[in-house]
CSV table of C-alpha atoms and ligand atoms in Angstrom, one decimal:
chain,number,residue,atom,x,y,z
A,1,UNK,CA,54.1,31.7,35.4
A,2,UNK,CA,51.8,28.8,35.7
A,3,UNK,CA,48.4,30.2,35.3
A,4,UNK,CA,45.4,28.2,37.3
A,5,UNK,CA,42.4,26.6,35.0
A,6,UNK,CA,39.6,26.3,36.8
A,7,UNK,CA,37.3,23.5,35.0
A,8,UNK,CA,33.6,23.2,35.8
A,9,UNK,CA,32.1,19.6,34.8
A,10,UNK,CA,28.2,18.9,34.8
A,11,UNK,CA,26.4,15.6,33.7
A,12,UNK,CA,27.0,14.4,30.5
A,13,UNK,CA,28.1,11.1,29.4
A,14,UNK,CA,30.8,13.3,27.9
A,15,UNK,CA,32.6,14.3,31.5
A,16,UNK,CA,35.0,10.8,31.9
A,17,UNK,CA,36.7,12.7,28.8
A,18,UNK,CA,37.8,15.3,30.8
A,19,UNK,CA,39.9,13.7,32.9
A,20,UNK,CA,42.0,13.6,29.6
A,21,UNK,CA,41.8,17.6,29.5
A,22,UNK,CA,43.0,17.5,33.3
A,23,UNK,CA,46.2,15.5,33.0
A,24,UNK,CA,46.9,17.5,29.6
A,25,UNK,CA,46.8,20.8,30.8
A,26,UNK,CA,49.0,19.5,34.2
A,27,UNK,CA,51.1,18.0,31.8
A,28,UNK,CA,51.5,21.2,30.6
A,29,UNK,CA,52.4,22.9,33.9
A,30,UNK,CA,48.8,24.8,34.4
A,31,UNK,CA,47.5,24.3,37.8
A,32,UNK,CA,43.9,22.7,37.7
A,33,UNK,CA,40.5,23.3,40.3
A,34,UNK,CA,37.9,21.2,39.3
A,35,UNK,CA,34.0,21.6,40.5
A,36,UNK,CA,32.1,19.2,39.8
A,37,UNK,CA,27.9,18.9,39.8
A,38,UNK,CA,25.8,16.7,41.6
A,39,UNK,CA,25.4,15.1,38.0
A,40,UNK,CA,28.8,15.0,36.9
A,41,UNK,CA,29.5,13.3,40.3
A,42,UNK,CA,27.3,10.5,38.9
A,43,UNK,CA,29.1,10.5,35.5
A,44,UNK,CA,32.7,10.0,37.2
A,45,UNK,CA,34.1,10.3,40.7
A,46,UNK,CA,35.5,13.3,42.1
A,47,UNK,CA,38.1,10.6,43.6
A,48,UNK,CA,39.4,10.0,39.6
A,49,UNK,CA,39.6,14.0,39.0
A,50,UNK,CA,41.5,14.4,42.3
A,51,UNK,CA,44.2,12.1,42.0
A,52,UNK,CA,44.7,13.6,38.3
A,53,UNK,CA,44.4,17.2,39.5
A,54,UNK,CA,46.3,17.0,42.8
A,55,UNK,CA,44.2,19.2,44.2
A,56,UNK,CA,40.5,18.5,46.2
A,57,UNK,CA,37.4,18.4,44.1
A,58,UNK,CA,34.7,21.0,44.6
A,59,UNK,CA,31.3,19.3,44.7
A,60,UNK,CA,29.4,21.4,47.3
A,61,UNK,CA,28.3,24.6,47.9
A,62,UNK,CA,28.0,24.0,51.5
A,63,UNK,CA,31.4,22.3,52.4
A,64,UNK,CA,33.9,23.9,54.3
A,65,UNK,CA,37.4,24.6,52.7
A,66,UNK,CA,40.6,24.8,54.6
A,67,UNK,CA,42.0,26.7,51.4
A,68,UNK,CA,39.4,29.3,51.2
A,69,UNK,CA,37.9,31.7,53.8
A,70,UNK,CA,34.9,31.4,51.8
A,71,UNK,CA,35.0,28.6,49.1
A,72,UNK,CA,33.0,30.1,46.5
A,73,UNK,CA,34.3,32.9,46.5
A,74,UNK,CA,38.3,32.4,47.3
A,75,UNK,CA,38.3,30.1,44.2
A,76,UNK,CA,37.0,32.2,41.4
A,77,UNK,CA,39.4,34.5,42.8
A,78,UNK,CA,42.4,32.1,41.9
A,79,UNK,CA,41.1,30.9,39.1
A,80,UNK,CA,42.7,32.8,35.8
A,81,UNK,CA,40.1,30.8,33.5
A,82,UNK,CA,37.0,29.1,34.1
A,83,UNK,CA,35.8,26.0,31.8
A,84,UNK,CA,32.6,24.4,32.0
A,85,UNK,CA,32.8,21.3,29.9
A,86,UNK,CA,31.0,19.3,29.2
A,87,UNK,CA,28.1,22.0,29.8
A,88,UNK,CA,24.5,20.9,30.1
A,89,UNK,CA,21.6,22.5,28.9
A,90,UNK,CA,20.8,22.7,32.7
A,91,UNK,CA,23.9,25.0,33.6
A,92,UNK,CA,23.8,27.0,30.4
A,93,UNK,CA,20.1,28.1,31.3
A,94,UNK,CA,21.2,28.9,34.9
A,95,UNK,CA,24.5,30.6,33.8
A,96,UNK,CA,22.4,33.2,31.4
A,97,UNK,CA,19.9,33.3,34.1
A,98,UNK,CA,21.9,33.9,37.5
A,99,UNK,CA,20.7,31.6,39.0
A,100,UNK,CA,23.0,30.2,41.5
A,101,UNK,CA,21.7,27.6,43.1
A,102,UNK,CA,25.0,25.4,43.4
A,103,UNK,CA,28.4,25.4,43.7
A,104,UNK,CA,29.5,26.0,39.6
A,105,UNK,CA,26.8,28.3,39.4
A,106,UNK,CA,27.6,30.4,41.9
A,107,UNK,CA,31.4,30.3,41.0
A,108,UNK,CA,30.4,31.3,37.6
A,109,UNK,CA,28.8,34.5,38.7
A,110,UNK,CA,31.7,35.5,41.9
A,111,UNK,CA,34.1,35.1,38.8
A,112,UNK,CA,35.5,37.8,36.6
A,113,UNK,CA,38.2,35.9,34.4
A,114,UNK,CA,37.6,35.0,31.3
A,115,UNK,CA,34.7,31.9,30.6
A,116,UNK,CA,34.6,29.0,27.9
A,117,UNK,CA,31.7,26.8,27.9
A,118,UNK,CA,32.2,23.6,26.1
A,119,UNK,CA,28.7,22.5,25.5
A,120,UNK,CA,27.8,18.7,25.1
A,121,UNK,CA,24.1,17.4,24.9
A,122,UNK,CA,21.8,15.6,22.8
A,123,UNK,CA,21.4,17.2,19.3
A,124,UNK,CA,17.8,17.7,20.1
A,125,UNK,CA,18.0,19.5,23.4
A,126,UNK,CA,21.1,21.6,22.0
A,127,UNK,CA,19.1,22.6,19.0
A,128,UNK,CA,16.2,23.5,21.2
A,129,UNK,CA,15.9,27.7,21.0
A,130,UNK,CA,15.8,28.1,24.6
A,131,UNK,CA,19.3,26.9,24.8
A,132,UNK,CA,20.1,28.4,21.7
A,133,UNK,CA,19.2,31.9,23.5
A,134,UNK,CA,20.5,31.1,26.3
A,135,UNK,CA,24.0,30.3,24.6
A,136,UNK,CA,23.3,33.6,22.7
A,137,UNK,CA,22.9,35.4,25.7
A,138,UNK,CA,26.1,34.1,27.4
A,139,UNK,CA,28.0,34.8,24.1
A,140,UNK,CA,27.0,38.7,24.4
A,141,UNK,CA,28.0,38.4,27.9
A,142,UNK,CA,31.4,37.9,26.7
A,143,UNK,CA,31.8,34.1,27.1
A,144,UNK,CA,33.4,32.0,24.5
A,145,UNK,CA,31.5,29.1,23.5
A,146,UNK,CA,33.1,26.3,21.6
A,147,UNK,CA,30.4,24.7,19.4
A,148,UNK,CA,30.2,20.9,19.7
A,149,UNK,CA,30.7,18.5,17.1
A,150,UNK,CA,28.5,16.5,14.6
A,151,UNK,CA,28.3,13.1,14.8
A,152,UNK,CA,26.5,10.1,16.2
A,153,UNK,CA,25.7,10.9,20.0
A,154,UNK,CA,25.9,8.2,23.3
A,155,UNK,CA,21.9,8.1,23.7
A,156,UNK,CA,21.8,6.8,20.0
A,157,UNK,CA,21.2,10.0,17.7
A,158,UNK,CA,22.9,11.8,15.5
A,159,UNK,CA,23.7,15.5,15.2
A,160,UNK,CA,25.3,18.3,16.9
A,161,UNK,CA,26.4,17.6,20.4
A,162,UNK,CA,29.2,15.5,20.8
A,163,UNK,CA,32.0,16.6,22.7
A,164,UNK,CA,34.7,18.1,20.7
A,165,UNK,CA,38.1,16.8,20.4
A,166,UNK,CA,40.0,17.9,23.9
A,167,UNK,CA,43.0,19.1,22.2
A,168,UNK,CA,40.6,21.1,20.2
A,169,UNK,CA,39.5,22.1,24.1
A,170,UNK,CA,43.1,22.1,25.0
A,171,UNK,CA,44.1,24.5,22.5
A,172,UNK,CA,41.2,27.0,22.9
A,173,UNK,CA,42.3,27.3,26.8
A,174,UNK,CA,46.1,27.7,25.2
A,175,UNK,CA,45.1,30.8,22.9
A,176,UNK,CA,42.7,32.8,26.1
A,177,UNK,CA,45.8,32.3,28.4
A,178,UNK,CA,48.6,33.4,25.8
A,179,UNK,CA,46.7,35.4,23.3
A,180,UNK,CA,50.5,36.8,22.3
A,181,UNK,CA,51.6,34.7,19.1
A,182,UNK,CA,53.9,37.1,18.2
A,183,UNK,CA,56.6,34.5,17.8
A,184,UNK,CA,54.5,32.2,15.3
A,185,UNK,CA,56.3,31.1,12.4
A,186,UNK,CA,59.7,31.8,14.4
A,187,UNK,CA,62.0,28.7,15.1
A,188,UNK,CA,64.1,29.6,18.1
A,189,UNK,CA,66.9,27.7,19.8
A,190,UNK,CA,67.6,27.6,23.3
A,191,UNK,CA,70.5,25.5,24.9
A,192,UNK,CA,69.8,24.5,29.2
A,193,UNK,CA,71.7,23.0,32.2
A,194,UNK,CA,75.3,22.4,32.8
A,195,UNK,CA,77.2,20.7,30.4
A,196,UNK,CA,79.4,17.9,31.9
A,197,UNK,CA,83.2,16.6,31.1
A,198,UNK,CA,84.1,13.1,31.9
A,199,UNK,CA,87.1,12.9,34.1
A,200,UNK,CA,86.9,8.8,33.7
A,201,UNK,CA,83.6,6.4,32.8
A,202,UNK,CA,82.5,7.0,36.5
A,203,UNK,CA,83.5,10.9,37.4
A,204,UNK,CA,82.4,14.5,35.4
A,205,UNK,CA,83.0,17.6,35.9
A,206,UNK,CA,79.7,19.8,35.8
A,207,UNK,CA,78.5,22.9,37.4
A,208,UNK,CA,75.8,24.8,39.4
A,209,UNK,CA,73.7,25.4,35.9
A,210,UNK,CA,70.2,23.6,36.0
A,211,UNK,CA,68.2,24.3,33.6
A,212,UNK,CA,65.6,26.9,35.1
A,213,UNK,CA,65.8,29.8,33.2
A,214,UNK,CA,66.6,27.7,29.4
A,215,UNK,CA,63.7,25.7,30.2
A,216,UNK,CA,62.2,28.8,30.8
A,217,UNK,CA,62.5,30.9,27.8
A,218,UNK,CA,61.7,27.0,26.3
A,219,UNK,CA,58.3,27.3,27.7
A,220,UNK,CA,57.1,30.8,27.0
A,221,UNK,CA,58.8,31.0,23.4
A,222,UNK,CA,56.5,27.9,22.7
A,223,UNK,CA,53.5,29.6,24.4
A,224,UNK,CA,54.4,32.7,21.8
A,225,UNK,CA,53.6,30.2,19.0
A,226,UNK,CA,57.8,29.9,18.3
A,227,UNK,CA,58.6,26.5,17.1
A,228,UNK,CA,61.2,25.6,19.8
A,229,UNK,CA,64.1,23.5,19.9
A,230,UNK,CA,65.5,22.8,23.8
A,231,UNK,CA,69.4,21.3,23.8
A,232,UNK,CA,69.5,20.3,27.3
A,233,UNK,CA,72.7,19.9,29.2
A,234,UNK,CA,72.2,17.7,32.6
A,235,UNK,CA,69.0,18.9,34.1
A,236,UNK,CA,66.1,16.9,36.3
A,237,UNK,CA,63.8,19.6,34.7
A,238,UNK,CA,61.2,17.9,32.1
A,239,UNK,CA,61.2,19.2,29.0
A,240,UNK,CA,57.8,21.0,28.1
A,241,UNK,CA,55.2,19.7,25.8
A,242,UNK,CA,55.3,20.4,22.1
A,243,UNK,CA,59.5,21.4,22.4
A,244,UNK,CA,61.8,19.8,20.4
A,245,UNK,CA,63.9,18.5,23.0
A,246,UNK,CA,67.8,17.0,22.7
A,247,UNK,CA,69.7,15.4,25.6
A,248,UNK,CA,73.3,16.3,25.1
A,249,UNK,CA,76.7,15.5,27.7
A,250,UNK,CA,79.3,17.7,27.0
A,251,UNK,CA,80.3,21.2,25.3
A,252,UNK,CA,81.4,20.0,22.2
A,253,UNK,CA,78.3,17.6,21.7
A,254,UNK,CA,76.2,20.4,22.7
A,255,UNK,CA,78.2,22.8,20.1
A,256,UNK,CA,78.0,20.0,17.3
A,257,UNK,CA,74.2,19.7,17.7
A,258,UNK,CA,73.8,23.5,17.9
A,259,UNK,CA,75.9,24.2,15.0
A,260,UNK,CA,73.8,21.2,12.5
A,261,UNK,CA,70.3,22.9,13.8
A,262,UNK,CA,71.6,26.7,13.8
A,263,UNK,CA,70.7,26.9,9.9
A,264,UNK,CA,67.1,27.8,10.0
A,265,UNK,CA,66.7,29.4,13.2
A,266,UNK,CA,65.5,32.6,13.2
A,267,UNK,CA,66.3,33.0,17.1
A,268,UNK,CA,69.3,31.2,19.2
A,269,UNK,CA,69.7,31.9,23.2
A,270,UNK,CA,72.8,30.8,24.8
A,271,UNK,CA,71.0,30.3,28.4
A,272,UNK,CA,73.1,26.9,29.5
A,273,UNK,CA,76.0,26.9,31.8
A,274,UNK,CA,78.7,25.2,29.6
A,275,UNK,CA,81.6,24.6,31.0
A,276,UNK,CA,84.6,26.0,30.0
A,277,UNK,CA,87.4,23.1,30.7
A,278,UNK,CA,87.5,19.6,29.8
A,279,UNK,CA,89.8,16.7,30.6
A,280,UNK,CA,92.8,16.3,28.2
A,281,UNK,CA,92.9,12.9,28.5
A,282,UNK,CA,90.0,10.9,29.5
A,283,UNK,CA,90.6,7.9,31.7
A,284,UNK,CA,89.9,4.5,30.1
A,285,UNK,CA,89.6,3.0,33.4
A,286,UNK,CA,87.9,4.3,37.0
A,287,UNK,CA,91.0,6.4,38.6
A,288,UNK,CA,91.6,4.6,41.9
A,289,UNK,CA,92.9,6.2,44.6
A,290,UNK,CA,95.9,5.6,46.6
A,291,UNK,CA,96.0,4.5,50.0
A,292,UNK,CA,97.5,7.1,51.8
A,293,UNK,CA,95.9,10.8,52.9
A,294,UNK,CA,98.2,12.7,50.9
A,295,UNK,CA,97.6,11.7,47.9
A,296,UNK,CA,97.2,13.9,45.3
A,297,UNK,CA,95.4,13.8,41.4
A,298,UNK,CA,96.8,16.4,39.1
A,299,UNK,CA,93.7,17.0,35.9
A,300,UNK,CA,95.1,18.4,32.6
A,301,UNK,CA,91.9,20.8,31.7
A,302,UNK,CA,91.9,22.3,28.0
A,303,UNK,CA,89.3,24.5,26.8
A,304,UNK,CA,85.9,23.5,25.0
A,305,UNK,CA,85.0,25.5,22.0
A,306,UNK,CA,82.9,28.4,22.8
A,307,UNK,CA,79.3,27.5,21.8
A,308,UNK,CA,77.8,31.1,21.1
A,309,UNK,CA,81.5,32.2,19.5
A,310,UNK,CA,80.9,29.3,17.2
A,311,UNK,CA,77.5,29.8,16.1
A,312,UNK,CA,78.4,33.4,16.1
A,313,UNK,CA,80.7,32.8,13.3
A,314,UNK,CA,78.0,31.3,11.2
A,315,UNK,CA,75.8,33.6,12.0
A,316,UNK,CA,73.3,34.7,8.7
A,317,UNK,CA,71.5,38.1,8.1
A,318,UNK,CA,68.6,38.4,10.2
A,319,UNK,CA,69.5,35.7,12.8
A,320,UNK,CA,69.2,36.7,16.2
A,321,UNK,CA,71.4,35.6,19.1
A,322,UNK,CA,71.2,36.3,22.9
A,323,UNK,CA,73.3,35.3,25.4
A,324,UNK,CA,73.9,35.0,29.1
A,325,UNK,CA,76.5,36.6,31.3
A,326,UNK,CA,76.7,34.7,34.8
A,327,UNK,CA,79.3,37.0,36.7
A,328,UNK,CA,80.4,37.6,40.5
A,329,UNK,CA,82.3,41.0,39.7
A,330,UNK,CA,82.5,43.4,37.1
A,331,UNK,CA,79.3,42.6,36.0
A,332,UNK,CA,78.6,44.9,33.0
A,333,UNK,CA,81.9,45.4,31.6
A,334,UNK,CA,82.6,41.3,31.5
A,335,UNK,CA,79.2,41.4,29.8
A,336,UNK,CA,80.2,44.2,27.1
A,337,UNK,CA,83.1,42.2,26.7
A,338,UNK,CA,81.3,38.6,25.9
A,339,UNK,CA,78.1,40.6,23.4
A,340,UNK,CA,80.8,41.4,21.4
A,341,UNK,CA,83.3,38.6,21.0
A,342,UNK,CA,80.2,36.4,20.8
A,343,UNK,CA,78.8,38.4,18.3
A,344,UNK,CA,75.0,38.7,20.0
A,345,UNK,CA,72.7,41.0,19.7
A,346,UNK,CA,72.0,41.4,23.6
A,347,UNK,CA,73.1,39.9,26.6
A,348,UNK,CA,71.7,39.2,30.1
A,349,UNK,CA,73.7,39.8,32.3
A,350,UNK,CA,73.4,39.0,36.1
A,351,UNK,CA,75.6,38.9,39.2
A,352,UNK,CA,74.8,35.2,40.6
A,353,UNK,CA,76.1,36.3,43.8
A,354,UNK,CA,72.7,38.6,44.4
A,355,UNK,CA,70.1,36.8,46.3
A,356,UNK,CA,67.4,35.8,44.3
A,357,UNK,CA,69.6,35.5,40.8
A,358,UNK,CA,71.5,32.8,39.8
A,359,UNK,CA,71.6,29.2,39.7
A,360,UNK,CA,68.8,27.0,40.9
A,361,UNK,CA,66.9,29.7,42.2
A,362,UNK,CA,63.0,30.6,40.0
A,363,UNK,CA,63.7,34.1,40.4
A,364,UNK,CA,66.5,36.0,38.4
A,365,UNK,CA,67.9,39.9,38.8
A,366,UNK,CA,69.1,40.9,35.2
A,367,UNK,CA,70.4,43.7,32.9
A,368,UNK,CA,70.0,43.3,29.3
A,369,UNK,CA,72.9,45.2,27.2
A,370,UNK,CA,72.4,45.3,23.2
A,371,UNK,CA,74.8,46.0,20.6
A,372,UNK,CA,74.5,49.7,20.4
A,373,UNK,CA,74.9,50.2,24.0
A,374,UNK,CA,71.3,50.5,25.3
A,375,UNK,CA,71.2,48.7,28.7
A,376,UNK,CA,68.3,48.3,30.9
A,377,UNK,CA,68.4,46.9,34.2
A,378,UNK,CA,64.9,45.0,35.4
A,379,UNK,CA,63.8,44.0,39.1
A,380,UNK,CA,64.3,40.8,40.8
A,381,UNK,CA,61.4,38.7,38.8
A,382,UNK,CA,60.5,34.9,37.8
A,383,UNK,CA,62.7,33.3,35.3
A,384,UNK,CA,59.6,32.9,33.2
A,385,UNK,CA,59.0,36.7,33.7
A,386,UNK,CA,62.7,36.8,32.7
A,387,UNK,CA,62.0,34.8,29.5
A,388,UNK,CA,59.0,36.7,28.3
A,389,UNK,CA,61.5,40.2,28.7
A,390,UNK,CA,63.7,38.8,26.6
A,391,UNK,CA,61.6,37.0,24.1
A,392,UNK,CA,59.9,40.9,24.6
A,393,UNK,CA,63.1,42.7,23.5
A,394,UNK,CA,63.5,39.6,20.3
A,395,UNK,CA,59.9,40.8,19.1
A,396,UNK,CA,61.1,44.6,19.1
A,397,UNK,CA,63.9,43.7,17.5
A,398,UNK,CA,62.4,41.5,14.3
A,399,UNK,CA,60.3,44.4,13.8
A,400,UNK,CA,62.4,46.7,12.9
B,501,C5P,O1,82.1,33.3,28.2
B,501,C5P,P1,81.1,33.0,29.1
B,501,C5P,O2,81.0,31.6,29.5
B,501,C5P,O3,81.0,33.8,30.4
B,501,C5P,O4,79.7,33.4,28.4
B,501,C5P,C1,78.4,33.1,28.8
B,501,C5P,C2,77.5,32.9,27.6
B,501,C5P,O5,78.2,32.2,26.6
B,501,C5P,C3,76.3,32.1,28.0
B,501,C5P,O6,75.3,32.5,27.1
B,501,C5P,C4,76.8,30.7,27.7
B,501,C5P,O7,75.7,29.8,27.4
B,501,C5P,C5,77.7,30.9,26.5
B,501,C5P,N1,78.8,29.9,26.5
B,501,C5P,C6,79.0,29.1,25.4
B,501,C5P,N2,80.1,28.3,25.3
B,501,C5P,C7,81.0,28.3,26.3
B,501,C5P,C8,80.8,29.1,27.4
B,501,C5P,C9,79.7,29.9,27.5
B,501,C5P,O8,78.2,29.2,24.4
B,501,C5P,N3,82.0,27.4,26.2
């Protein structure tokens, strides 16, 4: 579930950097507000943040929002973070104050999600004890304050001050909105999308599969702190940052990759739709058709080789495996069925008939079944919700 960052920036020569921690953090599928101040409005335009954002800048206290009833207000609602960075001694001493005499000060007291203030000034001012209090203060008011760095500053000096690194930034906003890292030192494997048969070099066969819920289970693994490795089938989905990411055609490539990276995977879910025919014989040459109406093209499909059956073989002590079961009847029993010739440890199962379950759709209705017959059936919910259930049930299970 994309969470929304909402990323206060006040004047210091510091703020142009932030347009870097903007188009990371989009990058990264997090939806961004900025406010700017009067001052950071002088540093860099609100124009710059926009366009990188994609959403309207807040400058003013005063302006009138077609998003919000009341602007102030209506945004520190939606916001599931607020940064200030870089923060100047000015908005410090009015955030431990209350004063709220502008449009990021008065955010910063109608908001109740968590705060990081990212302050950036000359070493002088930032060593001064009224901003040292003042940062104390805020600190005991329960916001997080990421010290800046040492180093030579933009008005000549040197000393503490300088902006720190924006992955440093980056990664600070990563550990208040996943605080889980319950996966960390876990590699995990998920395979995504349809896999795809050539008929000749022009035609395939694929199917319905793309991508959503493997990309997914991608995603949140990686927010858990799991190393993750994404073996993507045809998908338009973008892989997300920090994932190990293959591109792979067919069922047996997809297998072959699976099977040389299975190894040291603690973790491997079976989420793609591969299919389960290919072509005999592939055409050398584009298949022309004939030029009458009745014509007809008889295909020879064989099988492809089972992915999770494969990998189920190999399977070592310890390794976990999930899979999926994509049915339109007999839901559970075809499930049962497919956990144990696959060897998993659970399967998710889901009828893609359902409304809201399925292919291409960002919501999913499923039923996990383990091993020793436990089963429990979960409401309609995101496919990211879906992934964090299942990487849930993978946690339980390595603990025991
Ligand atoms: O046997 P069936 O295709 O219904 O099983 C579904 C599960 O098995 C899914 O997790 C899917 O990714 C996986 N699968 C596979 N190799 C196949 C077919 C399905 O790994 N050839």
């Amino acid at each position: 579930m994309p969470k929304t960052i909402g990323i206060g920036i006040t004047g210091g020569i510091a703020a142009y950097k932030i347009t870097d921690l903007v188009s990371k953090l989009k990058k990264n599928d997090y939806e961004v507000i900025v406010l700017m101040t009067e001052g950071a409005a002088r540093f860099i335009t609100p124009l710059t943040l926009k366009t990188i954002s994609g959403r309207e800048v807040l400058t003013d206290l005063w302006q009138d929002s077609p998003e919000w009833k009341v602007q102030h207000i209506g945004m520190a609602e939606e916001i599931d973070l607020l940064v200030v960075a870089p923060a100047t001694a000015n908005i410090i001493g009015k955030m431990a104050n209350g004063i709220a005499d502008d449009l990021l000060s008065t955010v910063y007291l109608a908001n109740t999600a968590p705060v990081i203030i990212v302050p950036a000034m000359n070493s002088n001012m930032y060593q001064k004890p009224v901003v040292q209090e003042n940062l104390n203060r805020l600190k005991s008011h329960g916001c997080t304050i990421i010290a800046p760095e040492c180093g030579e500053l933009a008005c000549g000096a040197s000393g503490p001050g300088r902006l720190p690194d924006i992955e440093v930034i980056y990664q600070a906003i990563v550990d208040k909105m996943h605080p889980k890292q319950d996966l960390k030192g876990k590699k995990l494997m998920v395979n995504a999308g349809t896999t795809c048969e050539d008929i000749d070099p022009v035609r395939f066969i694929a199917n319905r599969g793309t991508g959503k819920m493997g990309f997914a289970i991608a995603e949140a693994a990686r927010n858990r702190g799991a190393e993750v490795v994404l073996i993507a089938g045809k998908s338009s989905l973008e892989a997300p940052e920090g994932v190990e990411f293959h591109t792979v055609w067919g069922a047996e490539e997809m297998c072959a990759r699976m099977l040389e990276i299975q190894t040291d995977c603690d973790i491997i879910i079976g989420a793609a739709a591969v299919g389960d025919f290919q072509i005999a014989a592939i055409a050398q040459q584009k298949l022309k058709k004939k030029d009458n109406e009745t014509q007809q093209l008889i295909l020879e499909l064989v099988g492809t080789p089972d992915i999770l059956k494969e990998l189920g073989k190999k399977k070592r002590t310890g390794q976990i495996m999930v899979g999926f079961a994509a049915e339109t009847e007999n839901v559970l029993e075809n499930a049962r069925k497919k956990l144990k010739s696959k060897n998993l440890d659970f399967i998710v199962a889901n009828d893609v008939t359902m409304e809201g379950a399925g292919f291409a759709t960002d919501t999913n209705i499923v039923t996990f079944i383990d091993k020793n017959g436990g089963i429990a059936a979960l409401p309609q919910m995101t496919k990211y919700h879906v992934a964090e259930a299942i990487l849930d049930r993978i946690v339980d299970l390595i603990k025991k």
